[in-house]
Tab-separated table of C-alpha atoms in Angstrom:
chain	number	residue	atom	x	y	z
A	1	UNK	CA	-216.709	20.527	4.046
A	2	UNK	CA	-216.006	17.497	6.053
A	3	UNK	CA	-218.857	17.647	9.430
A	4	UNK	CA	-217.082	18.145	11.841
A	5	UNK	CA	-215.748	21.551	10.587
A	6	UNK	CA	-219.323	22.180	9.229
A	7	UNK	CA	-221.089	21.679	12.924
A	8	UNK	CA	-218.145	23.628	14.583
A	9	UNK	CA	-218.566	26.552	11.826
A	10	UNK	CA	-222.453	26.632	12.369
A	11	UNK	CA	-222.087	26.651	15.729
A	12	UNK	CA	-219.793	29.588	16.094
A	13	UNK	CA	-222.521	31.116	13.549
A	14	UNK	CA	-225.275	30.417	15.861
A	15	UNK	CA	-223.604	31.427	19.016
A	16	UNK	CA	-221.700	34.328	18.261
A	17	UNK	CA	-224.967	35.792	16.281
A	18	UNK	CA	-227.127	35.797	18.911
A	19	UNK	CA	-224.804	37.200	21.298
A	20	UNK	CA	-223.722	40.278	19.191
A	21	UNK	CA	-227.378	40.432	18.062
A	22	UNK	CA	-228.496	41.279	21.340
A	23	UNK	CA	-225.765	43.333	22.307
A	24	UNK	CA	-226.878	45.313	19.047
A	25	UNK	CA	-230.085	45.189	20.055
A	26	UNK	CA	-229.910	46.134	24.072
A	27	UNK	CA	-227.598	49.445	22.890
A	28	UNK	CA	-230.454	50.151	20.448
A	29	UNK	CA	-229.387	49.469	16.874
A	30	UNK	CA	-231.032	46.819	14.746
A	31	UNK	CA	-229.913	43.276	15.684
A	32	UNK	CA	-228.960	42.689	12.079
A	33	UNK	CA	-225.876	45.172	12.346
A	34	UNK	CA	-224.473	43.077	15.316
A	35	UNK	CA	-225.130	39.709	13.230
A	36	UNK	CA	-223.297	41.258	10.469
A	37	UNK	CA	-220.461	42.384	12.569
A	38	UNK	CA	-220.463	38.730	14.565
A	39	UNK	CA	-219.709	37.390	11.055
A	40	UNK	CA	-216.569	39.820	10.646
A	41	UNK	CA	-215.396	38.903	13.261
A	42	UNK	CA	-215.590	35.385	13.685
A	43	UNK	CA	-214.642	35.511	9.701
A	44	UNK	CA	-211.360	36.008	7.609
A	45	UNK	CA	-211.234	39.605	8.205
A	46	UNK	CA	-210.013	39.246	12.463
A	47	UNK	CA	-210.368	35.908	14.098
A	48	UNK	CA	-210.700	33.653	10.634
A	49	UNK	CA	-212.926	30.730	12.644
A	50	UNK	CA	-215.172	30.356	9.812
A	51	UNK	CA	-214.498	31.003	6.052
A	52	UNK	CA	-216.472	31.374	2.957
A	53	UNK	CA	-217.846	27.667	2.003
A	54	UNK	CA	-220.531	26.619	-0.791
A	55	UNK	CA	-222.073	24.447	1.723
A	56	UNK	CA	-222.249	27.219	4.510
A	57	UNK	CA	-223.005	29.793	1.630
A	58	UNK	CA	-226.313	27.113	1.083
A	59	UNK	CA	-227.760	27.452	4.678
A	60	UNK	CA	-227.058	31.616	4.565
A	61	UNK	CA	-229.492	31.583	1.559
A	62	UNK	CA	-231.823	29.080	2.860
A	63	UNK	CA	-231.994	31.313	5.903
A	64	UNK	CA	-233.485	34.580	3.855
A	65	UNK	CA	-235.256	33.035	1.480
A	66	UNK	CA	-237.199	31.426	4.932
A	67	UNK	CA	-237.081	35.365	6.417
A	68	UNK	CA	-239.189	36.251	3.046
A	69	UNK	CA	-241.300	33.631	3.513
A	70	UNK	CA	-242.244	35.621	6.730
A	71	UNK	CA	-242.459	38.269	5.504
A	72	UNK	CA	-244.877	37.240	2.572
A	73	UNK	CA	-247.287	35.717	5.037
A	74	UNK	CA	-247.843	39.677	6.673
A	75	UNK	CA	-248.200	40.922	3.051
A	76	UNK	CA	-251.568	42.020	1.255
A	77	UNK	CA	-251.390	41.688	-2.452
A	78	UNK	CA	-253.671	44.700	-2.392
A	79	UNK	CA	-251.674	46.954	-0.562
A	80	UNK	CA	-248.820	45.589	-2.586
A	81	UNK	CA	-250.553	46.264	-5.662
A	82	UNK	CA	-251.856	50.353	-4.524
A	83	UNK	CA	-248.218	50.782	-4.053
A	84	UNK	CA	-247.052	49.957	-7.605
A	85	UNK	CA	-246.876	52.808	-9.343
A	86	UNK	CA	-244.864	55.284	-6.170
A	87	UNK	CA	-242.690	51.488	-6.178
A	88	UNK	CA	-241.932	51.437	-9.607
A	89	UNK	CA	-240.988	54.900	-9.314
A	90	UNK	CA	-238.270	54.098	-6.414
A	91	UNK	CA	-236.981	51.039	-8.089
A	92	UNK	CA	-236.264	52.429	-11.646
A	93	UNK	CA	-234.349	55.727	-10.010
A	94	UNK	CA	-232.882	53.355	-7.395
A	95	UNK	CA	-231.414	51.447	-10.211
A	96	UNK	CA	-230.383	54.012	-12.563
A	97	UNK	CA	-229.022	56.234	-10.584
A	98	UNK	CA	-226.454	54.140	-8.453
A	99	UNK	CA	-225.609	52.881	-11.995
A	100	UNK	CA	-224.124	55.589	-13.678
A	101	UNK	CA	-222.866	57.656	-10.206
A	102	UNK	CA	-220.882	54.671	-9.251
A	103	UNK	CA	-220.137	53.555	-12.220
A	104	UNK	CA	-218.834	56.929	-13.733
A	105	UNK	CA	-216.774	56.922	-10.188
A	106	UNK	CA	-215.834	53.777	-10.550
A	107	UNK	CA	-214.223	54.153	-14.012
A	108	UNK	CA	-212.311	57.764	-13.098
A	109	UNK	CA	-211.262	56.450	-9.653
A	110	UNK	CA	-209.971	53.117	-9.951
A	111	UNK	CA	-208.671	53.875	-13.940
A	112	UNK	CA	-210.911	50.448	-14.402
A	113	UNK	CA	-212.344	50.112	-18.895
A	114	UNK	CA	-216.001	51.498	-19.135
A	115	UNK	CA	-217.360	48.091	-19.139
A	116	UNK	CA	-215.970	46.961	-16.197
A	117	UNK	CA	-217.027	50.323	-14.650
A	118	UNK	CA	-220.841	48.970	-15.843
A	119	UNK	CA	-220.542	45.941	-14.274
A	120	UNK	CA	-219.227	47.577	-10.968
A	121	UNK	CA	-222.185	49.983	-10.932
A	122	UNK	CA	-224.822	47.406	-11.818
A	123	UNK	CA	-223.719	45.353	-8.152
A	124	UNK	CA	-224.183	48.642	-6.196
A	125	UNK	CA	-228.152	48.604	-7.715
A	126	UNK	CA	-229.411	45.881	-5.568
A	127	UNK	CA	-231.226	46.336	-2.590
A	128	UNK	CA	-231.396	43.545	-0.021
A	129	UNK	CA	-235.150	42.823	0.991
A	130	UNK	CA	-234.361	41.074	3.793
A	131	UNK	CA	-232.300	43.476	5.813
A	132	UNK	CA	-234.724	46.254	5.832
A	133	UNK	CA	-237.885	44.279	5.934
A	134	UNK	CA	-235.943	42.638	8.897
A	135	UNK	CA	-235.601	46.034	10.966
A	136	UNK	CA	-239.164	46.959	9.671
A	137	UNK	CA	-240.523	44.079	11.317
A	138	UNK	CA	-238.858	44.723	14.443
A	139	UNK	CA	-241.063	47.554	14.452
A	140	UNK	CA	-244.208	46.861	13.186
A	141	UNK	CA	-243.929	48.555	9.857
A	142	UNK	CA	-244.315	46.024	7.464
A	143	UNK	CA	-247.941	46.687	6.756
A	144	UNK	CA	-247.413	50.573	6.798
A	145	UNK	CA	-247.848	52.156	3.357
A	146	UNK	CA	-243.742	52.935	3.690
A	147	UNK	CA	-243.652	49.233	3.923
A	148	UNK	CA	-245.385	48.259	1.210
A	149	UNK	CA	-243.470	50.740	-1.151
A	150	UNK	CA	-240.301	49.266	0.056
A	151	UNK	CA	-241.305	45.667	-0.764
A	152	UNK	CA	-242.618	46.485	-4.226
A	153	UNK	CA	-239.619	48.494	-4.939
A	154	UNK	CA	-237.122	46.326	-3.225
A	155	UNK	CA	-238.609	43.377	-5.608
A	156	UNK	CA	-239.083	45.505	-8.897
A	157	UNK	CA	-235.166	46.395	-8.178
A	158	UNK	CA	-234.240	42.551	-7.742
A	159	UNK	CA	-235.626	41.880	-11.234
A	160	UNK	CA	-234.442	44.351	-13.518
A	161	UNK	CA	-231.289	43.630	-11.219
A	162	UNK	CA	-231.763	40.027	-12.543
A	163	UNK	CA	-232.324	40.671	-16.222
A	164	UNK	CA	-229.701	43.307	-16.233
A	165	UNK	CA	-227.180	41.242	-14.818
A	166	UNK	CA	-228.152	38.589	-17.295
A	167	UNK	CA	-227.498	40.588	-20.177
A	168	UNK	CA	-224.341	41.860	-18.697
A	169	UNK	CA	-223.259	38.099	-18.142
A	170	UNK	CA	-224.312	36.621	-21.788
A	171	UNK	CA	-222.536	40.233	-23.369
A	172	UNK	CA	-219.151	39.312	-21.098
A	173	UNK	CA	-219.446	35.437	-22.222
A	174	UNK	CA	-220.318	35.824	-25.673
A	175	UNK	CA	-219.578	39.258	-26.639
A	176	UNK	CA	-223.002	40.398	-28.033
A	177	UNK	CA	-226.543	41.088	-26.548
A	178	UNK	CA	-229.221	39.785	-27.147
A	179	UNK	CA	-232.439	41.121	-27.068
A	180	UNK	CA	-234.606	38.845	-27.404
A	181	UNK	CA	-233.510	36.043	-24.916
A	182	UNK	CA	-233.296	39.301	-22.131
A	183	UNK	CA	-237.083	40.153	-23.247
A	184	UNK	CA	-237.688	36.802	-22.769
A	185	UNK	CA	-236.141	36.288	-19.188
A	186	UNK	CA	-238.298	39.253	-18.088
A	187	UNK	CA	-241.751	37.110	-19.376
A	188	UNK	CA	-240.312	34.431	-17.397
A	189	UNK	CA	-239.838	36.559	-14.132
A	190	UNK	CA	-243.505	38.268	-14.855
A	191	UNK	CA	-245.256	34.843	-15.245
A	192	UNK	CA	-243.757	33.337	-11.905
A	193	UNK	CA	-244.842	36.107	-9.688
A	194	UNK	CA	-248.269	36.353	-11.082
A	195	UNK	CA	-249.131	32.827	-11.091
A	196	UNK	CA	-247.187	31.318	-7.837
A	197	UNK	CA	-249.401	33.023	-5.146
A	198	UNK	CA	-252.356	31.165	-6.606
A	199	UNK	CA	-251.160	27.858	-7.385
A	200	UNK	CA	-249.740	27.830	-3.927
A	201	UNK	CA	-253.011	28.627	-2.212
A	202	UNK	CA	-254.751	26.043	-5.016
A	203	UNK	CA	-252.368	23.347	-3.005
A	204	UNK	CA	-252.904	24.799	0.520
A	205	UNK	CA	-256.180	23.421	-0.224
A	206	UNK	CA	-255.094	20.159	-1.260
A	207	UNK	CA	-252.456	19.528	1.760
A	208	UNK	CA	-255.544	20.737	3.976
A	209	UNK	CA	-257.625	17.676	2.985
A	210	UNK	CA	-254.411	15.093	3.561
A	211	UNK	CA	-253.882	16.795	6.480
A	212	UNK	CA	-257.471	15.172	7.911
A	213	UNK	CA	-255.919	11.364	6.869
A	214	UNK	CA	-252.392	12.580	8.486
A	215	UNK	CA	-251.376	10.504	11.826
A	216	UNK	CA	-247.390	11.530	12.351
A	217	UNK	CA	-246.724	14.622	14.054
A	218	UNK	CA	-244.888	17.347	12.001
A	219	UNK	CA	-247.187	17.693	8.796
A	220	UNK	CA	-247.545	21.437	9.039
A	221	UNK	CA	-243.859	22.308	8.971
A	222	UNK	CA	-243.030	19.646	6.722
A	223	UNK	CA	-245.880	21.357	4.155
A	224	UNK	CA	-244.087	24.674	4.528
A	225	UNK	CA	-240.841	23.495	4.221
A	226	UNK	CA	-242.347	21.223	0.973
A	227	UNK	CA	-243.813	24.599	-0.772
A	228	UNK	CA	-240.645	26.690	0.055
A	229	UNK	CA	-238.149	24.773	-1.420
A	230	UNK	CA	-240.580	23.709	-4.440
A	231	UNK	CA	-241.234	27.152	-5.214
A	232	UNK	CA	-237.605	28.481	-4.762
A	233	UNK	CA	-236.749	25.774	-7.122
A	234	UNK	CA	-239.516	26.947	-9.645
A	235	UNK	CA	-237.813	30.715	-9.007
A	236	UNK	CA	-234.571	29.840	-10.122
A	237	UNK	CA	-236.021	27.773	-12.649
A	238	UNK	CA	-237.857	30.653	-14.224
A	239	UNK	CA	-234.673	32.730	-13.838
A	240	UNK	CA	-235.237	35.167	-10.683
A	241	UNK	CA	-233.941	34.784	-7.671
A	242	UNK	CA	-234.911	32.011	-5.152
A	243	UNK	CA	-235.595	34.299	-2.461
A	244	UNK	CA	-238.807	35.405	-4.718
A	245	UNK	CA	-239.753	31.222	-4.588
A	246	UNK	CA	-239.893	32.122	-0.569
A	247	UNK	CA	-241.888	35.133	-1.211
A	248	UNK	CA	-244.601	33.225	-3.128
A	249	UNK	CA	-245.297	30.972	-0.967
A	250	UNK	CA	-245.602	33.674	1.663
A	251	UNK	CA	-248.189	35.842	0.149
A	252	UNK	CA	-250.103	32.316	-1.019
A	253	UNK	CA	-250.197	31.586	2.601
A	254	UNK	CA	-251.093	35.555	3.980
A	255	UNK	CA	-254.523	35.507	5.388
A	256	UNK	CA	-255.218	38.711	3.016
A	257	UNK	CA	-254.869	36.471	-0.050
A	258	UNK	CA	-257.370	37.523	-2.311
A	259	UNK	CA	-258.130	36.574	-5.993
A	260	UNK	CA	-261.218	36.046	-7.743
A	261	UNK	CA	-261.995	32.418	-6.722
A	262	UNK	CA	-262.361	34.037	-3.405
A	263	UNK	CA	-265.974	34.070	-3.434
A	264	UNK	CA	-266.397	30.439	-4.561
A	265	UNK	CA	-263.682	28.910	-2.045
A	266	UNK	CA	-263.552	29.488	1.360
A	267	UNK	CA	-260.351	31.468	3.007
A	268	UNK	CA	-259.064	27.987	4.828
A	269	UNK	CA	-257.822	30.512	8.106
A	270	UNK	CA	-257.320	27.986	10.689
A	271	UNK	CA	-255.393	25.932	8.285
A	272	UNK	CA	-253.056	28.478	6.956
A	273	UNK	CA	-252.284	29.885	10.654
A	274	UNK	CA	-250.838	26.378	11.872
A	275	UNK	CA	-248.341	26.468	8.444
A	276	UNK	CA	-247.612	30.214	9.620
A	277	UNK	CA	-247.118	28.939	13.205
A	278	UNK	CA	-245.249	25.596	12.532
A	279	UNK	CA	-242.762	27.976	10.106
A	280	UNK	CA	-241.568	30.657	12.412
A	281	UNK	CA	-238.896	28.944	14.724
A	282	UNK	CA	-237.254	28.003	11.366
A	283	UNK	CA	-237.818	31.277	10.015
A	284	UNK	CA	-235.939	32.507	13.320
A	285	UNK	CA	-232.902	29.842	13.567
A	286	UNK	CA	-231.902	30.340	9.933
A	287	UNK	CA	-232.347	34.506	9.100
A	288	UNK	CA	-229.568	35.045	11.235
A	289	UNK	CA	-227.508	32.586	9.422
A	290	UNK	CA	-227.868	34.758	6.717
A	291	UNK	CA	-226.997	38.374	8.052
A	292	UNK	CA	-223.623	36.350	9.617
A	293	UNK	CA	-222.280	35.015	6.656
A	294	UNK	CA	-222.705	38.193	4.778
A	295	UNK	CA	-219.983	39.781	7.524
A	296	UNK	CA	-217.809	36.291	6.841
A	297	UNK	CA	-217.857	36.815	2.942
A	298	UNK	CA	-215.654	40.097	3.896
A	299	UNK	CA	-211.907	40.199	3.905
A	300	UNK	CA	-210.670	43.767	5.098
A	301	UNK	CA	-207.034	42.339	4.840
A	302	UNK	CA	-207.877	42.795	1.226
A	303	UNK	CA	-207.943	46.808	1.309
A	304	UNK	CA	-205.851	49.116	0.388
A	305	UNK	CA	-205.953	51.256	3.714
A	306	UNK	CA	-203.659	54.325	3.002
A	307	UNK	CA	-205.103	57.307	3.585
A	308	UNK	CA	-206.059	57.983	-0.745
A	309	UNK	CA	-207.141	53.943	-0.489
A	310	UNK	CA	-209.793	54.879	3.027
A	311	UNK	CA	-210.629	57.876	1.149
A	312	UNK	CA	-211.820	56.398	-2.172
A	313	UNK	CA	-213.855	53.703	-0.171
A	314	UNK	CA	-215.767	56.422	1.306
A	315	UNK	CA	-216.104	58.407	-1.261
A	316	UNK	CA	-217.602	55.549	-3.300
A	317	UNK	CA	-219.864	54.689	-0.393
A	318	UNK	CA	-221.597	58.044	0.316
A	319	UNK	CA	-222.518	58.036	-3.810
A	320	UNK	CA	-223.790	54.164	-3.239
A	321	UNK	CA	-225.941	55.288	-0.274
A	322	UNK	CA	-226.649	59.057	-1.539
A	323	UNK	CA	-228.204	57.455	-4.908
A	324	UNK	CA	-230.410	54.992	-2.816
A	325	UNK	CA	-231.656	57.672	-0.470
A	326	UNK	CA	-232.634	60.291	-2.866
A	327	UNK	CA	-234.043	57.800	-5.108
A	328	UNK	CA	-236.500	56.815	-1.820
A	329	UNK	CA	-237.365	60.506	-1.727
A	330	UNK	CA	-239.731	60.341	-4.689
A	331	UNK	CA	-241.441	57.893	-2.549
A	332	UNK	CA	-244.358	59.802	-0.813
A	333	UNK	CA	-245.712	63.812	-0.152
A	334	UNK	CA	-244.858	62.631	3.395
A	335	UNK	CA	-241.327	63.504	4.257
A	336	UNK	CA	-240.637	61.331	7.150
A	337	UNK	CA	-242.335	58.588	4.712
A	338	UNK	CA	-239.906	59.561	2.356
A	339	UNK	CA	-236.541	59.461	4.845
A	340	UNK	CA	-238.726	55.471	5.593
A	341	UNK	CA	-237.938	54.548	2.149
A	342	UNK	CA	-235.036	56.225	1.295
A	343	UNK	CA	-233.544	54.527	4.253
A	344	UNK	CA	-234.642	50.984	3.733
A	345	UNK	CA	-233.357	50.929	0.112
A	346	UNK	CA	-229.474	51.715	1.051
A	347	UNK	CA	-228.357	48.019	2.165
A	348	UNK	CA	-227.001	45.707	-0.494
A	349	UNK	CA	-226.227	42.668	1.710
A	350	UNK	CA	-226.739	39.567	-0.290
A	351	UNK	CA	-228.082	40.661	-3.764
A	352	UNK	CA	-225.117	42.934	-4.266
A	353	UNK	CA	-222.681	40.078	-3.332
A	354	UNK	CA	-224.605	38.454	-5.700
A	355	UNK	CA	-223.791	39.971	-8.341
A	356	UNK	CA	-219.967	40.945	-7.228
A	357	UNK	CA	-219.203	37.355	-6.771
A	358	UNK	CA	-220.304	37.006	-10.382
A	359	UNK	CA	-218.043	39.794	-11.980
A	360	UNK	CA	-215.342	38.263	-10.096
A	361	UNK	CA	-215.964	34.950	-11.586
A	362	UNK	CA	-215.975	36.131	-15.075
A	363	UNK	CA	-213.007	38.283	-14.612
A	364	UNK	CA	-214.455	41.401	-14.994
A	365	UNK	CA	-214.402	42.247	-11.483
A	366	UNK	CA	-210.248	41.875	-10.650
A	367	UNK	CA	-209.446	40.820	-6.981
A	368	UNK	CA	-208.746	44.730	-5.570
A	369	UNK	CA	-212.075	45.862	-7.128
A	370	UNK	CA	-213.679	43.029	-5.453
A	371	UNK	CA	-212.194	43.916	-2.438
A	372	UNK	CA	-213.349	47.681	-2.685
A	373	UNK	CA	-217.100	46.377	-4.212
A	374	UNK	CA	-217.924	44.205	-1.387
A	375	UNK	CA	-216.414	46.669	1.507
A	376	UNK	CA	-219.090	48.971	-0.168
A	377	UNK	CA	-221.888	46.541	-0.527
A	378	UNK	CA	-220.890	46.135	3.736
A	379	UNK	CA	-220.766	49.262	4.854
A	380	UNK	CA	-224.384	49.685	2.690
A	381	UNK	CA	-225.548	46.820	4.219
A	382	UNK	CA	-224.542	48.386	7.800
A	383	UNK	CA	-225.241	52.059	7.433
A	384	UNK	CA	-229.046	51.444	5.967
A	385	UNK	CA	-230.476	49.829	9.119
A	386	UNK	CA	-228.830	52.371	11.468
A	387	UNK	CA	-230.427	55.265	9.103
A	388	UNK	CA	-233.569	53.371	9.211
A	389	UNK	CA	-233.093	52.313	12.774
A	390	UNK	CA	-232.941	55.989	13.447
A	391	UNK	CA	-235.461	57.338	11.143
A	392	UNK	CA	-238.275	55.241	12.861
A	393	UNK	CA	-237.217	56.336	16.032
A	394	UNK	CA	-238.099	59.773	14.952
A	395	UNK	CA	-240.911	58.852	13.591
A	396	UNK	CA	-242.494	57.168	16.736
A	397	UNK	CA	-241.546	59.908	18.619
């Protein structure tokens, strides 16, 4: 992408984000839907200012894997860790049952070979963690117990996503799975989220001594921005998502890190605020990016919209957000805790593009399924934060 057509594109991003963002916003939805629906607009599906591009495509992911950097830094490993079990719960159910319902639907609606019908089902088991933890934010929920089960889910659900998706890839490539290189992945994935939060806070340490020698302005963002990227690297690296590098260096950063050397080294608060600090006008000029480029990926022109083609669409998206939602209801004893989670796991945004790009890719995703996966994966991606939107309302009330 030449720059001039990149600065124009990022621009109109920028511009016609915020503006829709806080028209969502003033009328009372979450400002994500109106960032989503700036990027239809503005993308191939009316206007066509912007298109799909790797190097745009780059910034969108820098911008959430920043947003769960954020989100990291308001997280308490100990909550986190109370939540497991009710988490794991949500995640496996979340996972297995959008599998097989859309899947099975998939293969007796669009006449698509079982396989294929997998593959389609396994795209519709993500859950985007930065779209709900977005709208929690906006309300104060992220520490809320709700919260916490929708982060460990929403994170459990990204791995197996991972190492399901993997297997699915290497049995499409090669024809055979393999057991022991998927068993192997999920070590991988297992080791990098135990061990980052610690070596992160080991170097917080370090930078906080340079940072006494330091003379050029900048040397707190530039740390955060150092760690981020390093870490995201490591995450892909170890084979999980980069967004989980962002995550890392989050909850190394949170002032409720705890871990055993806790009572030998002293929490360095002061430090770690000015990082926190120095991070969020990034973390708020790039998130957006994100929820925009997910409405740009669309192409509606691609549709079938007869009246059977509008009908199947729908049909597949109340299973994809039905599944979701009544997986969320095993969450809690607490049923408007319950409605919490089993709202905040229904968007797909950019893990279930993810993986659709993928299928397409290898060819078992064909262009019209594509077209029907990702106008799912959207209306997921818009319907969850209304539901949540709306749920919280209730709640406060």
């Amino acid at each position: 992408m030449a720059i001039d057509s990149f600065v124009m594109a990022l621009f109109i991003i920028l511009v016609s984000g915020r503006l829709l963002g806080e028209l969502s916003a003033r009328l009372g939805f979450p400002s994500v839907v109106g960032e989503v629906t700036a990027g239809i607009v503005i993308g191939p599906s009316l206007l066509n200012w912007v298109t799909p591009h790797s190097t745009l495509a780059i910034i969108a992911e820098l911008g959430v894997i920043l947003l769960l950097f954020d989100i990291g830094c308001e997280t308490s490993i100990k909550h986190l860790a109370n939540s497991g079990r009710k988490a794991m719960r949500v995640a496996l159910l979340g996972i297995a049952m959008p599998l097989l319902a859309c899947g099975i639907a998939s293969m007796y609606w669009l006449s698509i070979p079982p396989f294929n019908a997998l593959f389609f089902g396994c795209a519709l088991t993500a859950t985007s963690i930065g779209i709900s933890m977005r709208v929690l934010s906006l309300n104060n929920q992220t520490q809320s117990v709700a919260g916490h089960i929708i982060l460990g889910a929403a994170v459990i659900d990204d791995i197996v996503g991972v190492i399901l998706l993997s297997a699915l890839f290497n049995f499409a490539s090669s024809g055979e799975f393999s057991i022991g290189s998927t068993l192997m992945l999920f070590a991988m994935i297992a080791a990098f989220i135990i061990l980052s939060p610690p070596l992160v806070r080991s170097i917080i340490y370090v930078t906080r001594w340079l940072h006494l020698k330091a003379s050029i302005p900048g040397y707190e963002v530039m740390v955060v921005m150092a760690l981020i990227c390093l870490f995201a690297w490591l995450a892909h690296w170890f084979g999980t998502p980069a967004i989980l590098g962002g995550f890392a260096v989050g909850m190394g950063l949170s002032r409720q890190f705890t871990s055993p050397f806790n009572r030998y080294l002293k929490n360095p608060y002061a430090f770690t605020y000015k990082l926190e600090e120095s991070a969020k006008p990034l973390v708020q000029l790039f998130s957006p990016i994100f929820f925009v480029y997910v409405g740009i990926s669309l192409d509606i022109s691609q549709l079938d919209l007869s009246l059977m083609g509008i009908l199947l669409l729908l049909g597949l998206t109340f299973i994809a957000v039905a599944a979701k939602f009544i997986a969320g209801l095993t969450a809690s004893s607490n049923w408007q805790e319950r409605c919490i989670v089993g709202s905040a796991m229904v968007p797909r945004g950019e893990v279930g593009l993810v993986f659709a790009e993928m299928g397409r890719q290898l060819g078992v995703i064909h262009p019209k399924e594509f077209a029907i996966l990702v106008m799912v994966i959207a209306l997921t991606t818009l319907i969850g934060p209304l539901m949540l939107k709306l749920t919280l309302r209730r709640q406060s009330k």
